[in-house]
């Protein structure tokens, strides 16, 4: 899935109240920064998310994350 397609699909799926930024961190990983804590909580605790018939794994950022 292309970056811009993914970003728009996330917007339609998550329907955030405020905005968010998506950063491609490489190796199939992306980081999403939400403008509103409530939007972040909804996504991280909201259950299973599907994108084009594939499950999307979400988790809180960890400081020593390496995308390789």
PDB file of C-alpha atoms in Angstrom, residues 4 8 13 32 36 40 44 50 53:
ATOM      1  CA  UNK A   4      -0.666   8.471   0.779  1.00  0.00           C
ATOM      2  CA  UNK A   8      -6.169   8.456   3.750  1.00  0.00           C
ATOM      3  CA  UNK A  13     -11.048   4.083   9.404  1.00  0.00           C
ATOM      4  CA  UNK A  32       1.506   8.109  13.817  1.00  0.00           C
ATOM      5  CA  UNK A  36      -5.427  14.834  20.452  1.00  0.00           C
ATOM      6  CA  UNK A  40      -4.573   8.139  20.253  1.00  0.00           C
ATOM      7  CA  UNK A  44      -4.492   2.030  20.644  1.00  0.00           C
ATOM      8  CA  UNK A  50      -8.433  -3.727   9.158  1.00  0.00           C
ATOM      9  CA  UNK A  53      -8.395  -7.049   4.422  1.00  0.00           C
TER      10      UNK A  53
END
